[in-house]
Structures are given as structure tokens and as C-alpha cells.
Coordinates of C-alpha atoms in Angstrom, one line a residue:
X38 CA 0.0 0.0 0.0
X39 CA 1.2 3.1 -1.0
X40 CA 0.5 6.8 0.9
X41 CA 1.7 9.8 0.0
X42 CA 2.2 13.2 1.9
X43 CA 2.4 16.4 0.4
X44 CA 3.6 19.2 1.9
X45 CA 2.7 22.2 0.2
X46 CA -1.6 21.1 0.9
X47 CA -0.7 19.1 3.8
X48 CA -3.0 16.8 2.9
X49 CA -2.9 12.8 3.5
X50 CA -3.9 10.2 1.1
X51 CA -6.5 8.1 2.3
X52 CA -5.3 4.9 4.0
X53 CA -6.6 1.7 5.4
X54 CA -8.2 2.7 8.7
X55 CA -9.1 -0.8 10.3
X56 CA -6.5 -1.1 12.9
X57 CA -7.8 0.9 15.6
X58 CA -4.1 1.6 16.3
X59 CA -3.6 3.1 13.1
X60 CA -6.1 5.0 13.4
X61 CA -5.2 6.7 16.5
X62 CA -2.1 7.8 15.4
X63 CA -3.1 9.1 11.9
X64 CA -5.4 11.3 13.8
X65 CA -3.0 13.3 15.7
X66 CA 0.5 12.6 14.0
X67 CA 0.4 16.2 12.2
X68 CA 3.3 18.4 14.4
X69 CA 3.8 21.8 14.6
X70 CA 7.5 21.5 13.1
X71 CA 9.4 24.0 11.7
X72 CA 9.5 23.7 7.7
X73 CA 12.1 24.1 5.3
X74 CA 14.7 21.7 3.7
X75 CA 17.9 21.4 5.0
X76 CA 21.7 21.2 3.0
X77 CA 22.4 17.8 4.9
X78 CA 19.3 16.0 3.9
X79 CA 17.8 14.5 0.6
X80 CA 16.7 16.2 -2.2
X81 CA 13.4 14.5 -3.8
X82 CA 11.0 12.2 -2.5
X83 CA 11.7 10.6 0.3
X84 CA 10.1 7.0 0.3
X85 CA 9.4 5.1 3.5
X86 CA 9.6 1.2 3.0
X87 CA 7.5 -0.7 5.6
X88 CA 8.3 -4.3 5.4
X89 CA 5.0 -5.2 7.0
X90 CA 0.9 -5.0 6.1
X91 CA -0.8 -1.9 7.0
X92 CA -2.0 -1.3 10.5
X93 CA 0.7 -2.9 12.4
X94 CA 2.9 -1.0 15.2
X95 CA 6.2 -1.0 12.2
X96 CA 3.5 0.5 10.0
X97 CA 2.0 3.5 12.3
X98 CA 5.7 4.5 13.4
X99 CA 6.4 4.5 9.6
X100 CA 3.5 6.9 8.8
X101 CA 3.4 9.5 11.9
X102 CA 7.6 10.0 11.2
X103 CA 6.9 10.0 7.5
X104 CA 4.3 12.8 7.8
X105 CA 6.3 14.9 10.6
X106 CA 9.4 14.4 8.4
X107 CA 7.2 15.6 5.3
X108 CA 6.3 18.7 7.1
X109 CA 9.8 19.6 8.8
X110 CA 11.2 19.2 5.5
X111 CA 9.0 20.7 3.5
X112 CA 9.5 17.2 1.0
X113 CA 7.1 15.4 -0.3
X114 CA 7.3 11.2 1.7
X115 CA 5.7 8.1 0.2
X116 CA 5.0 5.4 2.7
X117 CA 5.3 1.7 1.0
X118 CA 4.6 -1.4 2.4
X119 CA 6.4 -4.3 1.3
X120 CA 5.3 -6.9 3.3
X121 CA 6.5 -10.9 2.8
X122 CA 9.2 -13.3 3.6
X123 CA 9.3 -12.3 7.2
X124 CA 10.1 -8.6 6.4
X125 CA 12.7 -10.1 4.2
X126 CA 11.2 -8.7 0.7
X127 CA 11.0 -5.5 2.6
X128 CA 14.2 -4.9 3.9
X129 CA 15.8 -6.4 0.7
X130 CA 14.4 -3.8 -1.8
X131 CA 16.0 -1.2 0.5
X132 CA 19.3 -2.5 1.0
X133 CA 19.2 -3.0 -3.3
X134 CA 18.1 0.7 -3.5
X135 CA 20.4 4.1 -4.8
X136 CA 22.3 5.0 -1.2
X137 CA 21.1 8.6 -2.0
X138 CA 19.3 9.1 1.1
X139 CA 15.8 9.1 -0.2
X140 CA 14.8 5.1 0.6
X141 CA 14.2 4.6 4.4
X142 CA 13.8 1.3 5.7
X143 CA 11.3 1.3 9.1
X144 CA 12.9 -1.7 10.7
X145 CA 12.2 -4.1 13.5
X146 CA 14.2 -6.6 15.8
X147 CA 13.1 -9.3 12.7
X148 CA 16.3 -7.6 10.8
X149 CA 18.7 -8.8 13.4
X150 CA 17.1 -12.0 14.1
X151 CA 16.6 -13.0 10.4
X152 CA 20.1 -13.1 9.8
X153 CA 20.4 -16.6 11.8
X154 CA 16.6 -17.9 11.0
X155 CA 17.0 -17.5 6.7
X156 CA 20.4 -19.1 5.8
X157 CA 20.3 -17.6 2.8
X158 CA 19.2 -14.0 2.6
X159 CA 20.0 -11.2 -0.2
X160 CA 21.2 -9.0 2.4
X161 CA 23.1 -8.4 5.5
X162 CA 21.6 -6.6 8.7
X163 CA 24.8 -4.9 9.7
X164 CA 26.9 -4.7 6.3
X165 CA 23.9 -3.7 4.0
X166 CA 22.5 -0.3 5.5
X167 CA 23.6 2.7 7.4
X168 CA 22.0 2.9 10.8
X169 CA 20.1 6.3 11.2
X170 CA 17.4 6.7 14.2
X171 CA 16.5 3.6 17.1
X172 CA 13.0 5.0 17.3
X173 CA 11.1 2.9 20.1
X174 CA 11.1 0.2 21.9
X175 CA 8.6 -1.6 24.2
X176 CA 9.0 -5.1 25.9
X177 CA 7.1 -8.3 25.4
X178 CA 4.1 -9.1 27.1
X179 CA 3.6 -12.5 28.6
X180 CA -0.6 -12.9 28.9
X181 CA -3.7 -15.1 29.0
X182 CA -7.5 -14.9 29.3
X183 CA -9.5 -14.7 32.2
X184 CA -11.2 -18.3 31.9
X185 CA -8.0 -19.9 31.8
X186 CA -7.4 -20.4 35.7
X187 CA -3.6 -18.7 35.5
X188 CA -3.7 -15.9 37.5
X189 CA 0.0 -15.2 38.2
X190 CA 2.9 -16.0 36.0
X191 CA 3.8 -18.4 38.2
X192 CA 0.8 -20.1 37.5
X193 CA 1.8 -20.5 34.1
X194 CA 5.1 -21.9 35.1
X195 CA 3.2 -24.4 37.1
X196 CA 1.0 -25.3 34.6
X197 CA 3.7 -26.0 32.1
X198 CA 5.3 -27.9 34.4
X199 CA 2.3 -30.2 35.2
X200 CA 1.4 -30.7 30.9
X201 CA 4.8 -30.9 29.7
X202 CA 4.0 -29.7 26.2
X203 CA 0.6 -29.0 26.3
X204 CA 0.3 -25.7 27.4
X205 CA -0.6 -24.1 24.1
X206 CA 1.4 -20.8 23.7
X207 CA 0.4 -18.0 20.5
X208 CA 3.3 -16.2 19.1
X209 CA 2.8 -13.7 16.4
X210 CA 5.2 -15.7 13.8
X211 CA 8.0 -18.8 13.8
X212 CA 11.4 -16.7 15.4
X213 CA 9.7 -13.5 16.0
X214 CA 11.3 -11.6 19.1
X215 CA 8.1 -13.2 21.1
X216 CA 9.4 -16.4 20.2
X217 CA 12.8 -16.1 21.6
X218 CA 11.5 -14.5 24.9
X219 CA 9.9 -17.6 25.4
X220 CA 12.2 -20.2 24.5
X221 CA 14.8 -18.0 26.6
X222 CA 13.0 -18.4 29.7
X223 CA 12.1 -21.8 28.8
X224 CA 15.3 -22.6 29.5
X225 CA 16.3 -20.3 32.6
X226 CA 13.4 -22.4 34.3
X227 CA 15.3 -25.7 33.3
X228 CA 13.9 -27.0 30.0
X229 CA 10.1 -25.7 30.6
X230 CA 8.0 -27.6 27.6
X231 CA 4.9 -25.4 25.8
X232 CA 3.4 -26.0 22.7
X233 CA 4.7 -22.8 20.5
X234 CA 1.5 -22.0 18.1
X235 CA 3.2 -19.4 15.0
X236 CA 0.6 -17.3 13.9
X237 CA 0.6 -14.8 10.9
X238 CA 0.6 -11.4 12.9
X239 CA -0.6 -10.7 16.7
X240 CA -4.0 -9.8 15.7
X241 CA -5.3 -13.4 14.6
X242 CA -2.9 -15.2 18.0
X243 CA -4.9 -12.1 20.0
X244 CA -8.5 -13.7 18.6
X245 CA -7.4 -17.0 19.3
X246 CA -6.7 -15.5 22.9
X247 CA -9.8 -14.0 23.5
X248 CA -12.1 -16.9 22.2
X249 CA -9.8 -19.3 24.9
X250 CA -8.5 -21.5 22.2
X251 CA -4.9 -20.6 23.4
X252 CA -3.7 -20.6 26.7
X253 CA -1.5 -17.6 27.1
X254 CA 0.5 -15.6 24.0
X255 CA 4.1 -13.3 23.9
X256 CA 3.0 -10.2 22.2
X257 CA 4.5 -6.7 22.1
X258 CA 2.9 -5.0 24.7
X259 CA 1.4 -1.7 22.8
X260 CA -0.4 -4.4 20.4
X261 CA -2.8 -5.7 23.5
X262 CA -2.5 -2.4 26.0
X263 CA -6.4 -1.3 25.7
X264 CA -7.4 -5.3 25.7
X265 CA -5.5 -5.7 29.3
X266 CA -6.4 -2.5 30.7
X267 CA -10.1 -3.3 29.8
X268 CA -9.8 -6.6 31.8
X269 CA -10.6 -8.8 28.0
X270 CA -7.0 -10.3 28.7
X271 CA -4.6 -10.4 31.4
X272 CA -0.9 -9.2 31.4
X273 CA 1.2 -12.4 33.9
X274 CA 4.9 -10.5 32.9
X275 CA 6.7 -8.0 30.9
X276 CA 10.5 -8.8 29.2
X277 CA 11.9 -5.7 29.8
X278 CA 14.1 -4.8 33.2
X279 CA 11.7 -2.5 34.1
X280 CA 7.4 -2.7 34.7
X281 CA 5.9 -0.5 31.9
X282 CA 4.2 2.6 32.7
X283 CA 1.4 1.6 29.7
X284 CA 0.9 -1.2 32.9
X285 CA 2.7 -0.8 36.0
X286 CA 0.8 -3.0 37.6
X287 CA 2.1 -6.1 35.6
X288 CA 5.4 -7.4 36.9
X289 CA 8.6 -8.4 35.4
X290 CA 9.5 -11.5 34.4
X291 CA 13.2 -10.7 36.1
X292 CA 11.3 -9.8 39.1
X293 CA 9.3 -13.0 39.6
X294 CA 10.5 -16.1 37.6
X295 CA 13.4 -14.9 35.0
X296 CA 16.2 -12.8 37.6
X297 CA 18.5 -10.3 35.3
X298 CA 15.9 -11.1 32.2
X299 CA 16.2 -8.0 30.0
X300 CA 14.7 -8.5 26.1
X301 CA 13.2 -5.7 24.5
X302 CA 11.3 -5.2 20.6
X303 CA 12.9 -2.9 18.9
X304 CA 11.9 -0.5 15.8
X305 CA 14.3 1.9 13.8
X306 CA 15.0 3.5 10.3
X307 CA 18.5 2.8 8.2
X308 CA 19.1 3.6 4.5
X309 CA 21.6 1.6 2.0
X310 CA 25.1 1.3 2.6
X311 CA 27.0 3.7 1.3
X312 CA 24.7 7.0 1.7
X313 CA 26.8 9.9 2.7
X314 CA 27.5 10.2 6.4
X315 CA 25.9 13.8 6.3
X316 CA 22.7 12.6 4.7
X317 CA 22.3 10.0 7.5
X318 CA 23.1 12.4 10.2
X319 CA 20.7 15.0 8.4
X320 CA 17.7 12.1 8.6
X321 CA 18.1 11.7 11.9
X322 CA 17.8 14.8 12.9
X323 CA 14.8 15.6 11.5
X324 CA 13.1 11.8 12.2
X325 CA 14.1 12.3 16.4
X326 CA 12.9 15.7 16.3
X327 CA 9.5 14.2 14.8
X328 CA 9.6 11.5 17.9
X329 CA 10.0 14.0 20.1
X330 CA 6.8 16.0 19.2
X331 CA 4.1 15.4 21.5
X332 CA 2.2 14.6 19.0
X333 CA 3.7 11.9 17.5
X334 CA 5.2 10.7 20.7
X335 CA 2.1 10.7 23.5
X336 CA 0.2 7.9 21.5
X337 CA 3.1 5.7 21.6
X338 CA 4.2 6.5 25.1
X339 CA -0.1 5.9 26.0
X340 CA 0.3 2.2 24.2
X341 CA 3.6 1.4 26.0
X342 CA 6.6 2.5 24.1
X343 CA 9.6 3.9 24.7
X344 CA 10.7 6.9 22.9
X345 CA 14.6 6.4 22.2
X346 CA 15.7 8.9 19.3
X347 CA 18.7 7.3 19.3
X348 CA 21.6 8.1 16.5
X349 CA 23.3 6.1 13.8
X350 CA 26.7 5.0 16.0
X351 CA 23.8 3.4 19.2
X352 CA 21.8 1.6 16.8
X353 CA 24.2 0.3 14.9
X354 CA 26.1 -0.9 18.4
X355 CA 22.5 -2.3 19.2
X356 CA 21.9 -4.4 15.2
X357 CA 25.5 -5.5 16.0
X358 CA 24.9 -7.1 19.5
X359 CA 21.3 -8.4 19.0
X360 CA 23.0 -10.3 15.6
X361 CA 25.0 -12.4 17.7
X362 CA 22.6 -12.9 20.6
X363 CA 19.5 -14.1 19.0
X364 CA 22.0 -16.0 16.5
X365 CA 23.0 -18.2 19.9
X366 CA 19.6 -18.2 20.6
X367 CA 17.9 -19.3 17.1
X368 CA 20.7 -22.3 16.6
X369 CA 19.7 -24.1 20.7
X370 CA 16.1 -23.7 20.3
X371 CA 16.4 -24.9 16.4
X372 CA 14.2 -22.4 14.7
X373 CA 16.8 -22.2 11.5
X374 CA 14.4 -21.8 8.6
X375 CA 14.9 -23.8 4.9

């Protein structure tokens, strides 16, 4: 799906508006930024490659920056989503693409983990793109439904334990950073069996959820924030060091069943190889000073992100690092892809 913004009528293509999500942030991702086009940033179009289906988090990042970048810039942006191959088709076209600045990949944690899960991709995560801006990031969310009988996290431990593989666990795809969360405390509680049920996005695993045919799911938190705080589903744990402020009261897995756990989703921007070091330094600046508006930033801090802004030389520390640990972590759960 294509979208473009135009600066000059600030007006917005229409767009699928089914994912309540989307929706939200579409209606209030419009800035009050300074315009005008800087000397260290592209000339042209600049063209905004999603690698996933409208609606998602990846996608609503993509548009609210695209349009606030649009504005500050006073450039015309075109968001494109390329979904397929486990953002591979996605993230491919970009790192294949002129490194002139003016094709911006809207990344997720899938581009470092993909590198060990697809043996044989057209790409590299760390050798084919220029790091620009770590946008957000948000931890996973451990949860169930309240018919199922788990009402702490160490319930769910307890349950596993008791039905060695028959716990049925959703996960929004095969390797997704979901996926390893689990299999990573699987195995800090001693070789804990589930049954791993891959789904093809959150929102079907999140059905599934709700109509009790699965016993408890690892979603990205901002994907399931309004269903927990409504009571439809119950948060047992978060990934991350730290509670949430989205949903303080849900505890850590570190805190109760997983001491020192620490994994986080991720999502970011980077262009091709090779584009000038003043064109990615001139990208960033204008896409953190679009995260930091209020109004691109209080939605996603209200669903339980982060706000990071980070610049090229931290992200590409972070791409680096997560390469080698989910690699470690993909070969001793054996989720290596044909």
C-alpha cells in the first residue's frame, strides 16, 4: 500500500483505517515543526519502506515520522509497504536501492534476528544499510484470558510444568522476538515444555486469545494495552528490566521467575550502505525531532513505548549485538528456517 504526503496542501492520502491503532495515530500525527529543507538532507522524494501490512505498530511508526518528516522538511514522503518473507522482501528492496538518502527502511528486531533464522538472505543486517534513528522500543508481554485459571505468571510456570507440552502458547510468527523471549525463559526455568503456536501477525494469535483456544500468547505490549487495561486479557509478565508505565501494575519477568531477564522489541529506520555520512546524520535529525513532538510521541508513550531517538553510531552498536545474541539463541532452540 502506497500513501503519500504532500507538503505544500498538507493533505494525507487516504489509507486503510481498520486497525484501531492506526487510526489513532493518523489522527494526531500532524506536528507543529518548523519547515524548510535542509543542506544535509535528501533532495526528492523521500520514500518510506514498511516491510509489514498496513496497521501494524512498524506500519504507524512509519507513517506519523513520515508525515512529521514531510512537514519539517517541506518534501514530499511516500510510505510503502512491502510486506512478505518475514520482512525479508521488505528490507531487501531497501538495502538494493540508490544509497542517496531518499529510501528509508522502518525496521524491526526481525532484521537482526533473520540473519540466523533465513540461511540464505539477499542482504546483511549490519553490512547492508547505514543505521540512522532507534526509534522505540517496548518489551514483550507475557498474557492469558481470564477463563483460563492462571492468575499469576507463576501459574503459568506451574501449569507447564504439570502438561509438559501442552500448554498451548500463541506467538505472532516462527522466530519473531516473542518467540525467543519464550524459549529463553524456557530454558532459565530448566527446560520448561509449551506447545509454540506461530501465527501470521498478533491480531489473529490475539483472537485466538480471547475466544480461549490458546492458553497464554508473547505479544509486544502496545499491540494488546487497551485489551488488558479493559480486563478482556490479562498481562502475567513484561520482558523488559523494568514494569511498563502503559501497565505498571504487571510485573517483570526478572522480578518473579526470570532474575536479570532483560529482552526488548525494537523499531528503527537505516538507509543503503554507502549513503553519505551527512545525509544520515541530516535524517536523523529531522526523524528524532519528529519522535520527540508530543504529537507523534504521547500515543506511543499511552500504548507502551519507549521513545529512544537514538543516533546512527547506538543503533548500529545495538543491530550489532542483537545479531550475535539471538544467532545463539535461534541455533539451541532450532528455529533455522529452509
Amino acid at each position: 500500500m502506497l500513501e503519500r504526503f504532500d507538503p505544500v496542501t498538507a493533505e494525507i492520502a487516504p489509507v486503510d483505517r481498520r486497525a484501531a491503532l492506526a487510526a489513532l495515530i493518523a489522527a494526531v500525527a500532524a506536528p507543529a515543526l518548523i519547515r524548510g529543507a535542509r543542506a544535509d538532507t535528501p533532495k526528492g522524494t523521500i520514500r518510506f519502506v514498511v516491510p509489514f501490512a498496513p496497521g501494524g505498530s512498524v506500519d504507524v511508526l512509519g507513517r506519523a515520522v513520515a508525515k512529521a518528516v514531510g512537514i519539517s522538511l517541506n518534501q514530499t514522503t511516500v510510505v510503502e509497504n512491502v510486506a512478505g518473507g518475514s520482512t525479508n522482501l521488505g528490507s531487501e528492496r531497501v538495502a538494493r536501492s540508490a544509497p542517496d538518502g531518499l529510501t528509508v527502511l522502518v525496521a524491526s528486531d526481525s532484521l537482526a534476528i533473520n540473519k540466523s533464522l533465513f540461511p540464505r538472505l539477499g542482504f546483511d543486517p549490519v553490512s547492508s544499510f547505514e543505521p540512522v534513528t532507534l526509534a522505540i522500543t517496548a518489551p514483550q508481554l507475557l498474557l492469558t484470558h481470564p477463563g483460563s485459571g492462571i492468575l499469576r505468571v507463576e501459574d503459568y510456570v506451574a501449569a507447564a510444568r504439570a502438561r509438559p507440552g501442552a500448554v498451548k502458547v500463541g506467538l505472532p510468527g516462527h522466530g519473531v522476538i516473542g518467540h525467543l523471549a519464550s524459549e529463553i525463559v524456557n530454558r532459565r526455568l530448566g527446560g520448561l515444555s509449551v506447545n509454540h503456536i506461530p501465527y501470521n501477525g498478533g491480531a489473529p494469535a490475539s483472537r485466538d486469545l480471547l475466544g480461549g483456544h490458546l492458553d497464554a500468547l508473547y505479544i509486544t505490549l502496545p499491540a494488546v494495552t487497551s485489551q488488558v487495561r479493559e480486563g478482556g486479557l490479562k498481562g502475567l509478565a513484561v520482558s523488559s528490566a523494568r514494569r511498563s508505565k502503559a501497565l505498571p501494575d504487571v510485573p517483570t519477568l526478572a522480578e518473579t521467575i526470570a532474575p536479570g531477564l532483560d529482552v526488548v522489541s525494537w523499531q528503527g529506520f537505516l538507509v543503503p550502505a554507502g549513503t553519505p555520512k551527512p545525509l544520515v546524520q541530516g535524517l536523523h535529525a529531522a526523524i528524532a525531532s519528529a519522535l520527540r513532538d508530543p504529537s507523534v510521541a504521547a500515543p506511543l508513550e499511552a500504548l507502551g513505548f519507549d521513545i529512544l531517538a537514538e543516533g546512527p553510531d547506538h543503533f548500529a552498536g545495538l543491530i550489532r549485538r542483537d545479531v550475535r545474541a539471538f544467532a545463539e539463541i535461534v541455533q539451541q532452540a532450532g528455529l533455522v528456517r529452509s
